[in-house]
Amino acid sequence: MIARLDMTDMVVVAVVSGTTRAESVLVEAARRADESDTVVHVLYVVGLEWYARLELHLAERLGIPTGSETIRSICERKADRLAAPALEEYEAVGRVGNPIDEIVQYAEQVGADTVVLDGAGHWGGGWWRRSSSLLEQLRERDVPVVPVY
């Protein structure tokens, strides 16, 4: 359950991983953030299956040292790259783990009033298989979700 102590401190989280429509998600998040005069937190999550593949690719094929912090930094840079053209102010965040758990944990951590994500995303490779299932799971965990279609 996400509890707010002060309604003037609203937080909007935009989930930009797992979608080809990141711009639409960011535009909706920016609109909501403007209404409440807050900054958008742009969240990019790598699921565990993607993490394992990325580790294999970077470490074994390219000889680049890896680890969860390296992959988290890569996710943060992806969030930054997606957000920079669309938003003036934002906080880029990268996470590694079960995507639903990571979204919920981050939303709770920052006290998010709204989580904006692509409701029609194609979430494979470590993400959820049906977007409606994701929305249902987030709503069951009391996350205030705004799907963008």
CSV table of C-alpha atoms in Angstrom, one decimal:
chain,number,residue,atom,x,y,z
A,1,MET,CA,0.0,0.0,0.0
A,2,ILE,CA,1.4,3.4,-1.0
A,3,ALA,CA,0.7,6.0,1.7
A,4,ARG,CA,1.0,9.7,1.2
A,5,LEU,CA,1.7,12.0,4.1
A,6,ASP,CA,1.5,15.3,2.3
A,7,MET,CA,-0.7,15.6,-0.8
A,8,THR,CA,1.3,18.5,-2.0
A,9,ASP,CA,4.3,16.3,-2.6
A,10,MET,CA,3.0,14.2,-5.5
A,11,VAL,CA,5.3,11.9,-7.4
A,12,VAL,CA,4.9,10.4,-10.9
A,13,VAL,CA,6.8,7.3,-12.0
A,14,ALA,CA,7.0,6.6,-15.7
A,15,VAL,CA,7.9,3.0,-16.6
A,16,VAL,CA,9.7,3.1,-20.0
A,17,SER,CA,11.2,-0.4,-20.2
A,18,GLY,CA,9.3,-3.1,-22.1
A,19,THR,CA,7.7,-0.6,-24.5
A,20,THR,CA,8.2,0.8,-28.0
A,21,ARG,CA,5.9,3.7,-27.0
A,22,ALA,CA,8.1,5.3,-24.4
A,23,GLU,CA,7.4,8.8,-25.7
A,24,SER,CA,3.6,8.4,-25.2
A,25,VAL,CA,4.3,7.2,-21.6
A,26,LEU,CA,6.6,10.1,-21.0
A,27,VAL,CA,4.1,12.7,-22.4
A,28,GLU,CA,1.4,11.4,-20.1
A,29,ALA,CA,3.7,11.3,-17.1
A,30,ALA,CA,4.8,14.9,-17.9
A,31,ARG,CA,1.2,16.1,-18.1
A,32,ARG,CA,0.4,14.6,-14.7
A,33,ALA,CA,3.7,15.9,-13.2
A,34,ASP,CA,2.9,19.5,-14.5
A,35,GLU,CA,-0.6,19.3,-12.9
A,36,SER,CA,1.0,18.6,-9.5
A,37,ASP,CA,4.2,20.6,-10.0
A,38,THR,CA,6.5,17.6,-9.5
A,39,VAL,CA,9.4,15.8,-11.3
A,40,VAL,CA,8.9,12.6,-13.2
A,41,HIS,CA,10.9,9.5,-12.1
A,42,VAL,CA,11.7,7.6,-15.3
A,43,LEU,CA,12.1,3.9,-14.4
A,44,TYR,CA,13.8,1.3,-16.6
A,45,VAL,CA,13.7,-2.2,-15.3
A,46,VAL,CA,15.6,-5.2,-16.7
A,47,GLY,CA,13.9,-8.5,-15.9
A,48,LEU,CA,15.9,-11.5,-14.6
A,49,GLU,CA,15.9,-13.3,-18.0
A,50,TRP,CA,17.2,-10.2,-19.8
A,51,TYR,CA,19.7,-9.7,-17.0
A,52,ALA,CA,21.1,-13.2,-17.6
A,53,ARG,CA,21.3,-12.7,-21.3
A,54,LEU,CA,23.0,-9.3,-20.9
A,55,GLU,CA,25.5,-10.7,-18.5
A,56,LEU,CA,26.4,-13.5,-20.9
A,57,HIS,CA,26.7,-11.0,-23.8
A,58,LEU,CA,28.8,-8.5,-22.0
A,59,ALA,CA,31.0,-10.8,-20.0
A,60,GLU,CA,31.6,-13.8,-22.3
A,61,ARG,CA,31.3,-12.3,-25.7
A,62,LEU,CA,32.7,-8.8,-25.2
A,63,GLY,CA,34.9,-9.4,-22.2
A,64,ILE,CA,33.3,-6.5,-20.3
A,65,PRO,CA,33.2,-7.0,-16.5
A,66,THR,CA,29.6,-7.0,-15.3
A,67,GLY,CA,27.5,-7.4,-12.2
A,68,SER,CA,24.1,-6.1,-11.0
A,69,GLU,CA,25.5,-2.5,-10.5
A,70,THR,CA,26.9,-2.4,-14.0
A,71,ILE,CA,23.5,-3.6,-15.5
A,72,ARG,CA,21.6,-1.1,-13.2
A,73,SER,CA,23.8,1.7,-14.5
A,74,ILE,CA,23.1,0.6,-18.1
A,75,CYS,CA,19.3,0.7,-17.3
A,76,GLU,CA,19.7,4.2,-15.8
A,77,ARG,CA,21.5,5.4,-18.9
A,78,LYS,CA,18.6,3.9,-21.1
A,79,ALA,CA,16.1,5.7,-18.9
A,80,ASP,CA,18.1,8.9,-19.3
A,81,ARG,CA,18.4,8.5,-23.1
A,82,LEU,CA,14.6,8.0,-23.5
A,83,ALA,CA,13.6,10.8,-21.1
A,84,ALA,CA,16.0,13.5,-22.3
A,85,PRO,CA,14.2,14.4,-25.6
A,86,ALA,CA,10.8,14.5,-23.9
A,87,LEU,CA,11.3,16.0,-20.5
A,88,GLU,CA,13.0,19.0,-19.1
A,89,GLU,CA,13.3,17.7,-15.5
A,90,TYR,CA,13.3,14.1,-14.5
A,91,GLU,CA,15.0,11.5,-12.3
A,92,ALA,CA,16.4,8.5,-14.3
A,93,VAL,CA,16.4,5.2,-12.4
A,94,GLY,CA,17.6,1.8,-13.4
A,95,ARG,CA,16.6,-1.4,-11.6
A,96,VAL,CA,17.3,-5.1,-12.1
A,97,GLY,CA,14.9,-7.9,-10.9
A,98,ASN,CA,11.4,-9.1,-11.2
A,99,PRO,CA,9.7,-6.1,-13.0
A,100,ILE,CA,6.5,-6.1,-11.1
A,101,ASP,CA,8.3,-6.3,-7.7
A,102,GLU,CA,10.7,-3.6,-8.8
A,103,ILE,CA,7.9,-1.2,-10.0
A,104,VAL,CA,6.1,-1.7,-6.7
A,105,GLN,CA,9.2,-1.3,-4.5
A,106,TYR,CA,10.3,1.8,-6.3
A,107,ALA,CA,6.8,3.3,-6.2
A,108,GLU,CA,6.6,2.7,-2.5
A,109,GLN,CA,10.2,4.0,-2.0
A,110,VAL,CA,9.4,7.4,-3.6
A,111,GLY,CA,5.7,7.5,-2.5
A,112,ALA,CA,4.4,7.6,-6.0
A,113,ASP,CA,0.9,8.9,-6.5
A,114,THR,CA,0.8,7.6,-10.1
A,115,VAL,CA,2.7,5.0,-12.1
A,116,VAL,CA,2.3,5.6,-15.9
A,117,LEU,CA,3.1,2.7,-18.2
A,118,ASP,CA,2.3,1.3,-21.7
A,119,GLY,CA,-0.9,-0.6,-21.3
A,120,ALA,CA,-0.5,-2.3,-24.6
A,121,GLY,CA,3.2,-3.2,-24.4
A,122,HIS,CA,4.9,-6.2,-25.7
A,123,TRP,CA,6.5,-7.5,-22.6
A,124,GLY,CA,8.7,-10.5,-23.4
A,125,GLY,CA,12.0,-11.8,-22.2
A,126,GLY,CA,11.6,-11.6,-18.4
A,127,TRP,CA,8.6,-9.3,-18.4
A,128,TRP,CA,5.0,-10.2,-18.0
A,129,ARG,CA,3.3,-12.1,-20.8
A,130,ARG,CA,-0.1,-10.3,-20.9
A,131,SER,CA,-0.2,-6.5,-20.2
A,132,SER,CA,-3.6,-6.9,-18.6
A,133,SER,CA,-2.1,-9.4,-16.2
A,134,LEU,CA,0.6,-6.8,-15.2
A,135,LEU,CA,-2.1,-4.1,-14.7
A,136,GLU,CA,-4.1,-6.5,-12.6
A,137,GLN,CA,-1.1,-7.5,-10.5
A,138,LEU,CA,-0.1,-3.9,-9.9
A,139,ARG,CA,-3.6,-2.9,-9.0
A,140,GLU,CA,-3.9,-5.9,-6.6
A,141,ARG,CA,-0.8,-4.5,-4.8
A,142,ASP,CA,-2.5,-1.0,-4.5
A,143,VAL,CA,-0.3,0.7,-7.1
A,144,PRO,CA,-2.1,3.6,-8.7
A,145,VAL,CA,-1.6,2.7,-12.4
A,146,VAL,CA,-2.3,4.8,-15.4
A,147,PRO,CA,-2.0,2.7,-18.6
A,148,VAL,CA,-1.3,4.6,-21.9
A,149,TYR,CA,-2.7,3.0,-25.0
